[in-house]
Coordinates of C-alpha atoms in Angstrom, one line a residue:
M39 CA 2.2 52.8 79.3
P40 CA 0.6 49.4 79.5
E41 CA 2.8 46.4 79.2
I42 CA 2.8 44.8 75.8
A43 CA 4.0 41.3 75.3
Y44 CA 6.8 40.8 72.8
G45 CA 5.5 40.2 69.4
S46 CA 2.1 41.8 70.1
V47 CA 0.7 44.8 68.3
R48 CA 2.6 47.9 69.1
P49 CA 0.8 51.1 70.0
L50 CA 0.5 54.0 67.7
P51 CA 3.4 56.5 68.0
P52 CA 2.7 59.5 70.2
P53 CA 2.4 62.9 68.5
V54 CA 5.7 64.6 67.6
V55 CA 6.6 68.0 69.0
R56 CA 6.3 70.6 66.2
G57 CA 9.6 71.1 64.4
F58 CA 10.7 67.4 64.9
E59 CA 8.5 65.8 62.2
Q60 CA 11.5 64.9 60.1
I61 CA 13.1 62.7 62.9
Q62 CA 12.5 59.0 62.3
R63 CA 11.1 56.9 65.1
F64 CA 10.9 53.2 65.5
W65 CA 9.3 50.7 67.9
E66 CA 11.9 49.1 70.1
P67 CA 10.7 45.8 71.6
D68 CA 13.5 45.7 74.2
T69 CA 12.3 49.0 75.8
Q70 CA 8.6 48.7 74.8
R71 CA 8.7 52.3 73.6
W72 CA 8.8 54.3 70.4
T73 CA 12.5 55.4 70.1
V74 CA 14.3 58.1 68.3
K75 CA 17.9 57.7 67.2
I76 CA 19.7 61.0 67.1
L77 CA 22.9 61.5 65.1
P78 CA 25.7 64.0 65.6
G79 CA 24.3 67.6 65.3
E80 CA 20.8 66.5 66.1
Y81 CA 18.5 66.9 69.2
Y82 CA 15.0 65.8 70.1
V83 CA 12.4 66.9 72.7
T84 CA 9.3 65.1 73.7
R85 CA 6.2 65.3 76.0
H86 CA 5.7 61.5 75.8
D87 CA 7.1 58.3 77.2
E88 CA 9.5 57.7 74.3
A89 CA 13.2 56.7 74.3
I90 CA 16.0 58.7 72.7
T91 CA 19.2 56.9 71.8
T92 CA 22.6 57.7 70.3
V93 CA 26.2 56.4 70.2
L94 CA 28.9 58.7 71.4
G95 CA 32.7 58.7 71.1
S96 CA 34.3 62.1 71.7
C97 CA 30.9 63.7 71.3
I98 CA 28.7 64.8 74.2
S99 CA 25.0 64.3 74.8
A100 CA 23.1 66.3 77.4
C101 CA 19.9 64.7 78.6
I102 CA 17.6 67.3 80.2
R103 CA 14.1 67.1 81.6
D104 CA 11.7 68.9 83.8
P105 CA 10.0 66.1 85.9
V106 CA 7.1 68.3 86.8
A107 CA 6.2 69.5 83.3
R108 CA 7.1 65.9 82.1
V109 CA 9.1 67.1 79.1
G110 CA 12.6 66.2 78.2
G111 CA 15.1 65.8 75.4
M112 CA 18.6 65.0 74.3
N113 CA 21.2 66.5 72.1
H114 CA 24.4 65.2 70.4
F115 CA 27.2 67.7 69.7
M116 CA 30.6 67.1 68.2
L117 CA 32.7 70.2 69.1
P118 CA 32.6 72.8 71.8
E119 CA 32.3 75.8 69.5
D120 CA 32.5 76.9 65.9
N121 CA 36.0 78.2 65.2
S122 CA 35.4 78.5 61.4
T123 CA 36.0 82.3 61.6
R124 CA 39.2 82.2 63.7
D125 CA 40.7 85.1 61.8
G126 CA 38.3 87.4 63.6
S127 CA 36.4 88.4 60.5
W128 CA 32.6 89.0 60.7
G129 CA 32.0 86.5 57.9
P130 CA 28.7 84.7 57.7
V131 CA 28.0 82.8 60.9
V132 CA 26.1 79.5 60.6
L133 CA 24.8 78.3 63.9
S134 CA 24.8 74.6 64.0
T135 CA 23.8 72.1 66.6
R136 CA 27.1 70.3 65.8
Y137 CA 28.6 72.8 68.2
G138 CA 28.0 72.7 72.0
S139 CA 26.8 76.2 72.6
H140 CA 24.1 76.1 69.9
A141 CA 23.2 72.5 70.8
M142 CA 22.7 73.4 74.4
E143 CA 20.7 76.6 73.7
S144 CA 18.5 74.8 71.1
L145 CA 17.6 71.9 73.5
I146 CA 17.0 74.2 76.5
N147 CA 14.9 76.7 74.5
D148 CA 12.7 74.0 73.0
L149 CA 12.1 72.5 76.5
L150 CA 11.2 76.0 77.8
K151 CA 8.7 76.3 74.9
L152 CA 7.1 73.1 76.1
G153 CA 6.6 74.5 79.6
A154 CA 9.8 73.4 81.3
V155 CA 11.2 75.6 84.1
R156 CA 15.0 76.0 84.3
E157 CA 15.1 75.7 88.1
R158 CA 13.6 72.2 87.8
F159 CA 15.9 70.8 85.2
E160 CA 17.5 67.4 85.8
I161 CA 20.6 67.2 83.6
K162 CA 22.7 64.2 82.8
V163 CA 25.8 64.3 80.6
F164 CA 27.4 61.5 78.7
G165 CA 30.3 60.9 76.2
G166 CA 33.5 62.9 75.7
G167 CA 35.7 59.8 75.4
R168 CA 39.2 59.8 74.0
V169 CA 38.4 57.1 71.4
L170 CA 41.2 58.0 69.0
T171 CA 44.4 58.4 71.0
A172 CA 46.5 59.6 68.1
M173 CA 44.3 62.7 67.7
T174 CA 43.7 65.8 69.8
D175 CA 41.6 65.0 72.9
I176 CA 38.4 66.5 71.6
G177 CA 36.4 64.5 74.2
K178 CA 38.1 66.4 77.0
R179 CA 37.4 69.7 75.3
N180 CA 33.8 68.8 75.0
I181 CA 33.6 67.7 78.6
D182 CA 35.2 71.0 79.8
F183 CA 32.8 73.0 77.6
V184 CA 29.6 71.3 78.8
R185 CA 30.7 71.6 82.5
S186 CA 31.6 75.2 82.0
Y187 CA 28.4 76.0 80.1
L188 CA 26.2 74.4 82.7
S189 CA 28.1 76.1 85.6
L190 CA 27.8 79.5 83.9
E191 CA 24.1 78.9 83.5
K192 CA 23.8 77.8 87.1
L193 CA 22.4 74.4 86.0
P194 CA 23.7 71.5 88.1
I195 CA 24.6 68.1 86.6
S196 CA 22.7 65.4 88.4
A197 CA 24.6 62.5 86.8
Q198 CA 27.4 61.9 84.3
D199 CA 29.4 59.3 82.6
V200 CA 32.2 61.1 80.7
G201 CA 35.8 60.5 79.6
G202 CA 37.6 57.3 79.3
D203 CA 38.6 55.6 76.0
Q204 CA 35.4 53.7 75.1
P205 CA 32.4 54.7 73.0
R206 CA 29.0 54.6 74.6
K207 CA 25.5 53.7 73.6
V208 CA 23.1 55.9 75.5
I209 CA 19.3 55.3 75.8
Y210 CA 17.5 58.1 77.6
F211 CA 13.9 57.9 78.9
P212 CA 12.8 61.5 79.5
A213 CA 9.5 60.6 81.1
D214 CA 11.2 59.1 84.1
G215 CA 14.8 60.4 83.7
K216 CA 16.3 56.9 83.5
V217 CA 19.4 56.3 81.3
R218 CA 20.9 53.1 80.1
V219 CA 24.6 53.4 79.2
R220 CA 26.5 50.6 77.6
K221 CA 30.2 50.9 77.0
L222 CA 31.3 49.6 73.6
R223 CA 34.7 48.2 72.6
P224 CA 37.4 50.8 71.9
I225 CA 37.4 51.9 68.2
E226 CA 41.2 51.3 67.7
N227 CA 40.9 47.7 68.8
R228 CA 38.0 46.8 66.4
G229 CA 39.0 44.7 63.5

């Protein structure tokens, strides 16, 4: 992407992968890229030099790319699994990317549809903080889940920044695999 001086005309946004037309993008002068902000339960994949950003507390984001196919994406899930039918009944099951297993499958499957190859995946994992100490450590459960999931799928983690007690702002650049992580002030100390 050519360098563009601050305040100059921004380039047109790159085409969106089919199925992600509803995701809002904005021009970010700091990164000089079109950027997508994903919220809990969302994910995004791209073939272009875009940035994907989110803010994580106990949630997890997996950033996955295939450097050869030049496709990548990020998810943001809240809980390891859907326990809404704990009684063992076969009630209606709603798959949601709020839950780790579906969030991981959705991201991986959409990358494969774009030509990615599993054996080339570069995977980076972020989040899982214990940001509310008075509550159950959902962050640790999310970390345990994503590590177990990737291990079972034989997909190695190339980088991670997980745990601790601080929220994180994550900016992922799928085109080159770089990630910016900024630790934020702990939630309980904000006032």
